[in-house]
């Protein structure tokens, strides 16, 4: 078979006694657009795109859109939901999940550092998550005055006070977080 | 019909027959037996204990209880499969309620109920629990309408419960602690407990105690709220498990008030204790660093479902190379063609493969392609069933599979981009699917996709003599295609077609066959109301339903019907059809 035979030839040879409509019959008024079969083809889209339209004499082929057709592909809805979550995660560059524990709390959580843009936001997030008060960071005194002190384990395995290094450096080196009781965290502040 | 007294001799013959028929289990054989004569029909009805009804509207409940007096097990199916993809209006029907009330009155000894795609309420579950004293097995697949409350009644009342399986159901989140409803004072008879589809957390403490007092438990499938720590506690209590759904298999909230600091669980030992596990699934929130924990049991696995986990090729390779006995493998396409090659290398005994799409949109980068399909066909020669989602495909790869895997019974290829031709040659996918129907002589189920012309359907009609189920979507050619299928596929039972230009004349060509089918579904095609009326007129025992997917559908389709769903029925059109469903 001639390898260069194009899809255009196909339409010349097939007997199209019925009007060929690739567009979805407009069942629900929504602009559900159908990609033309030819533009979907990686190889021949450039040569096929316009000629097919003139063949048909009507512009039945709407430009391809990202809009999903109902029930297509045939994947069950709850599977789609799960995949949606994973898709969002991968779109965000697979997130940056670190484990977060708080002394005395029964729960260990996971937190995506990419959700935050600054220390302020992170602290706020931690306060909400663990229902505690951490307070403000000051370079000189650390988190003096608050019951809970946020610390993190860095790439080298050392436990550091959250807030000491610039934010960008922090999120690239933070492996896990631990909210310590301020009495236990005394030693850390001194490494600033 | 005049009543005829059965003579003594006839009665003896019937009794003898009954004693023989007790051993007949295949429902097809039983159906054949019941057609021999009235006597045989009676004898068969007396001895049938397992009943399968493929379409709950094909027959009224009372007709069933009149004919079969001694049922132990009933399997009912409701909505057609396309309902799973939001193509059916929400309250279309398939109610279990009328069935449960009629059966409750007739079958005191009923032990097992399996339902698929039916609407089941908490009240229905309560009726089951209270009516069938020795009730043993409840299996609900793709059902909805009930919540944890209904499960609680089952757990409380059914003291002999062996099997409770929830499989892909939509369970109402009513935050009821049903696990605690199991009797706490004695060991249970539970052999199978599956709730992996449940969206809400279960009471873990109660679950742990339940597993501890269920020595017969073989199959346990947990939902995603069970963390890996909790899983380890359960498996150590139930080393006799053969089928495990692992829950999250990742770190979630753990409750351990005794230990302020986090402790890593002992991965190495926990699964090593479960020497009997042959079927593994779950991984609903997989933490990849824990995957090696399953290595000790891989060599025994016959079934592995990773399709809820985003596993890449390298991660898969580390697992699959141990899985020599694997027969069933479900995965996401995140494993890529490279991962499929690894499967082909390791799993020479594979019978069933399902590859689901991570990204279901049409312009996505497809991680799997014809390369993966070809690799699988070369490595897994005993393949019987395949479901493969991809963005692109070639005829050559499909033809190769038809030649390499002659045992194929189920071939479902979904090229996500609609109307896509063979991307190498630019040809329609006719030859590929043609080769499948031609070379795979045992083929009973086929789903087609991609750019297809009438030729594909002529192949299907010509060679697909054993095909019972055919699924078609966005097929691009005219009416003749449908004609080929309806005239050629003599064993066709279930036909589901969407968005294809098949019209009235195609539909008419099946008039000789529709009574032999379980159902025909045509949505967004070119069938007119007149065409449907004609069918309804010619075939009075066929229930011809016409409806739209969505009540608020604007935009008329002119004369075309949105959805046509038709099926034979012994008891006429159903009484519970909602307003928007028209029965012609």
Coordinates of C-alpha atoms in Angstrom, one line a residue, chain A residues 1-11 14-30 32-44 48 60-61 64-91 97-110 129 176 178 181 184, chain B residues 81 84-87 116-117 142 167-168 170 197 250-257 259-260 262 264 283-286 289-290 305 307-310 330 332 356-365 389 392 414-428 448-449 451 453-454 473-474 476-479 498-499 501 524-526 548-550 553-557 560 562:
Chain A
X1 CA 0.0 0.0 0.0
X2 CA 1.3 3.4 -0.9
X3 CA 2.6 4.9 2.2
X4 CA 2.0 8.4 1.0
X5 CA -1.7 7.9 0.5
X6 CA -3.4 10.5 2.6
X7 CA -6.6 10.6 4.5
X8 CA -8.0 12.9 1.8
X9 CA -8.0 9.9 -0.6
X10 CA -10.1 8.1 1.9
X11 CA -12.9 10.6 1.5
X14 CA -15.9 6.2 0.2
X15 CA -19.4 6.6 -0.9
X16 CA -20.9 9.2 1.3
X17 CA -24.5 8.7 0.6
X18 CA -25.5 10.0 3.9
X19 CA -24.5 13.5 4.9
X20 CA -21.4 13.1 6.9
X21 CA -21.6 15.1 10.0
X22 CA -18.8 14.9 12.4
X23 CA -20.3 17.6 14.6
X24 CA -22.3 16.4 17.5
X25 CA -26.0 16.8 16.9
X26 CA -26.7 19.9 19.0
X27 CA -28.5 18.1 21.8
X28 CA -28.2 20.5 24.6
X29 CA -27.3 23.9 23.2
X30 CA -23.9 23.9 24.8
X32 CA -19.8 21.2 22.3
X33 CA -17.3 21.4 19.6
X34 CA -15.9 18.4 17.9
X35 CA -12.3 18.3 16.7
X36 CA -12.2 17.3 13.1
X37 CA -10.7 13.9 12.7
X38 CA -8.0 15.3 10.6
X39 CA -6.8 18.1 12.9
X40 CA -6.5 15.5 15.6
X41 CA -3.9 13.7 13.5
X42 CA -0.4 14.8 14.4
X43 CA 1.1 13.9 11.0
X44 CA -1.3 15.3 8.5
X48 CA -5.7 18.2 5.7
X60 CA -19.1 21.5 9.8
X61 CA -15.8 21.2 11.6
X64 CA -11.1 22.1 18.5
X65 CA -11.7 23.2 22.0
X66 CA -10.6 22.0 25.4
X67 CA -14.2 21.5 26.5
X68 CA -14.9 18.0 27.5
X69 CA -17.7 16.0 26.0
X70 CA -20.1 14.5 28.5
X71 CA -19.2 11.0 29.5
X72 CA -16.1 10.9 27.3
X73 CA -13.7 9.2 27.7
X74 CA -15.7 6.4 29.4
X75 CA -14.1 6.6 32.8
X76 CA -16.3 6.3 35.8
X77 CA -16.9 9.5 37.6
X78 CA -15.3 8.6 40.9
X79 CA -12.2 7.5 39.1
X80 CA -12.2 10.8 37.3
X81 CA -12.4 12.6 40.6
X82 CA -9.4 10.8 41.9
X83 CA -7.5 11.5 38.8
X84 CA -8.5 15.1 38.9
X85 CA -6.8 15.4 42.3
X86 CA -3.7 13.8 41.1
X87 CA -3.7 16.0 38.0
X88 CA -3.9 19.1 40.1
X89 CA -1.0 17.8 42.2
X90 CA 1.2 17.1 39.2
X91 CA 0.3 20.4 37.6
X97 CA 4.6 17.7 50.9
X98 CA 6.3 17.6 54.2
X99 CA 5.3 15.9 57.4
X100 CA 4.3 18.2 60.2
X101 CA 4.0 17.1 63.8
X102 CA 3.2 19.0 67.0
X103 CA 4.4 17.9 70.4
X104 CA 1.5 16.6 72.4
X105 CA -0.9 16.5 69.5
X106 CA -2.1 13.0 68.4
X107 CA -2.2 13.9 64.7
X108 CA 0.6 14.1 62.2
X109 CA -0.2 16.0 59.1
X110 CA 1.1 16.5 55.7
X129 CA -4.1 23.3 61.2
X176 CA 9.8 18.1 57.7
X178 CA 7.9 20.0 64.0
X181 CA 6.9 23.4 73.0
X184 CA 12.2 22.5 74.6
Chain B
X81 CA -23.4 0.6 31.5
X84 CA -21.8 5.2 34.6
X85 CA -20.7 8.0 32.3
X86 CA -23.5 10.5 33.2
X87 CA -25.4 9.6 30.0
X116 CA -25.4 -4.0 39.9
X117 CA -26.4 -0.5 39.0
X142 CA -22.2 0.5 41.2
X167 CA -17.8 -2.2 45.0
X168 CA -17.7 1.3 43.3
X170 CA -22.0 5.9 45.7
X197 CA -15.4 2.9 47.8
X250 CA 0.3 6.4 52.7
X251 CA 0.6 8.5 55.7
X252 CA -2.5 10.3 56.8
X253 CA -3.7 11.3 60.2
X254 CA -2.5 8.8 62.7
X255 CA -3.9 8.6 66.1
X256 CA -1.2 7.6 68.6
X257 CA -1.7 9.6 71.8
X259 CA 3.8 8.6 71.3
X260 CA 4.4 12.3 70.9
X262 CA 6.4 10.0 64.9
X264 CA 8.2 4.7 61.3
X283 CA -3.0 2.3 47.2
X284 CA -5.5 5.2 47.3
X285 CA -3.1 7.8 48.5
X286 CA 0.2 6.1 47.9
X289 CA 8.6 5.2 49.7
X290 CA 6.4 2.5 51.2
X305 CA -4.6 -3.2 41.1
X307 CA -5.0 2.0 39.2
X308 CA -5.5 4.5 42.0
X309 CA -1.9 5.3 42.3
X310 CA 0.4 7.4 40.3
X330 CA -4.9 -2.9 36.6
X332 CA -2.8 4.0 35.4
X356 CA -6.6 3.7 32.7
X357 CA -5.8 7.3 31.7
X358 CA -4.3 9.7 34.2
X359 CA -5.4 12.6 32.2
X360 CA -8.7 12.0 30.4
X361 CA -8.6 15.1 28.2
X362 CA -8.3 14.8 24.5
X363 CA -5.2 16.8 23.8
X364 CA -3.0 15.3 26.5
X365 CA 0.4 13.9 26.1
X389 CA -6.9 3.9 27.1
X392 CA -2.8 7.4 19.7
X414 CA -10.3 3.5 23.8
X415 CA -8.5 6.1 21.7
X416 CA -9.3 9.1 23.7
X417 CA -9.0 11.6 20.9
X418 CA -12.2 11.2 18.9
X419 CA -12.1 10.3 15.2
X420 CA -8.3 9.7 15.4
X421 CA -6.9 7.6 12.6
X422 CA -3.8 5.4 12.6
X423 CA -1.3 8.2 13.3
X424 CA 1.4 6.6 11.2
X425 CA -0.5 5.8 8.0
X426 CA -3.4 8.2 8.4
X427 CA -5.8 5.3 7.7
X428 CA -8.9 4.7 9.7
X448 CA -14.2 0.3 19.3
X449 CA -12.9 3.8 18.9
X451 CA -11.7 6.9 13.1
X453 CA -15.7 3.7 8.4
X454 CA -18.4 1.2 7.4
X473 CA -18.7 5.8 20.2
X474 CA -18.1 8.6 17.7
X476 CA -17.8 8.4 11.7
X477 CA -19.7 6.8 8.9
X478 CA -23.3 6.2 7.9
X479 CA -26.2 3.9 8.5
X498 CA -23.3 7.0 21.2
X499 CA -22.7 9.9 18.9
X501 CA -24.6 8.8 12.6
X524 CA -27.0 11.2 20.1
X525 CA -27.4 9.2 16.9
X526 CA -29.7 9.9 14.0
X548 CA -33.0 13.1 27.1
X549 CA -29.9 12.8 29.3
X550 CA -30.6 16.1 30.9
X553 CA -31.6 20.3 27.6
X554 CA -32.2 23.3 25.5
X555 CA -31.6 23.2 21.8
X556 CA -34.0 20.9 19.9
X557 CA -32.4 18.1 17.9
X560 CA -33.9 13.1 16.3
X562 CA -31.7 12.1 22.2

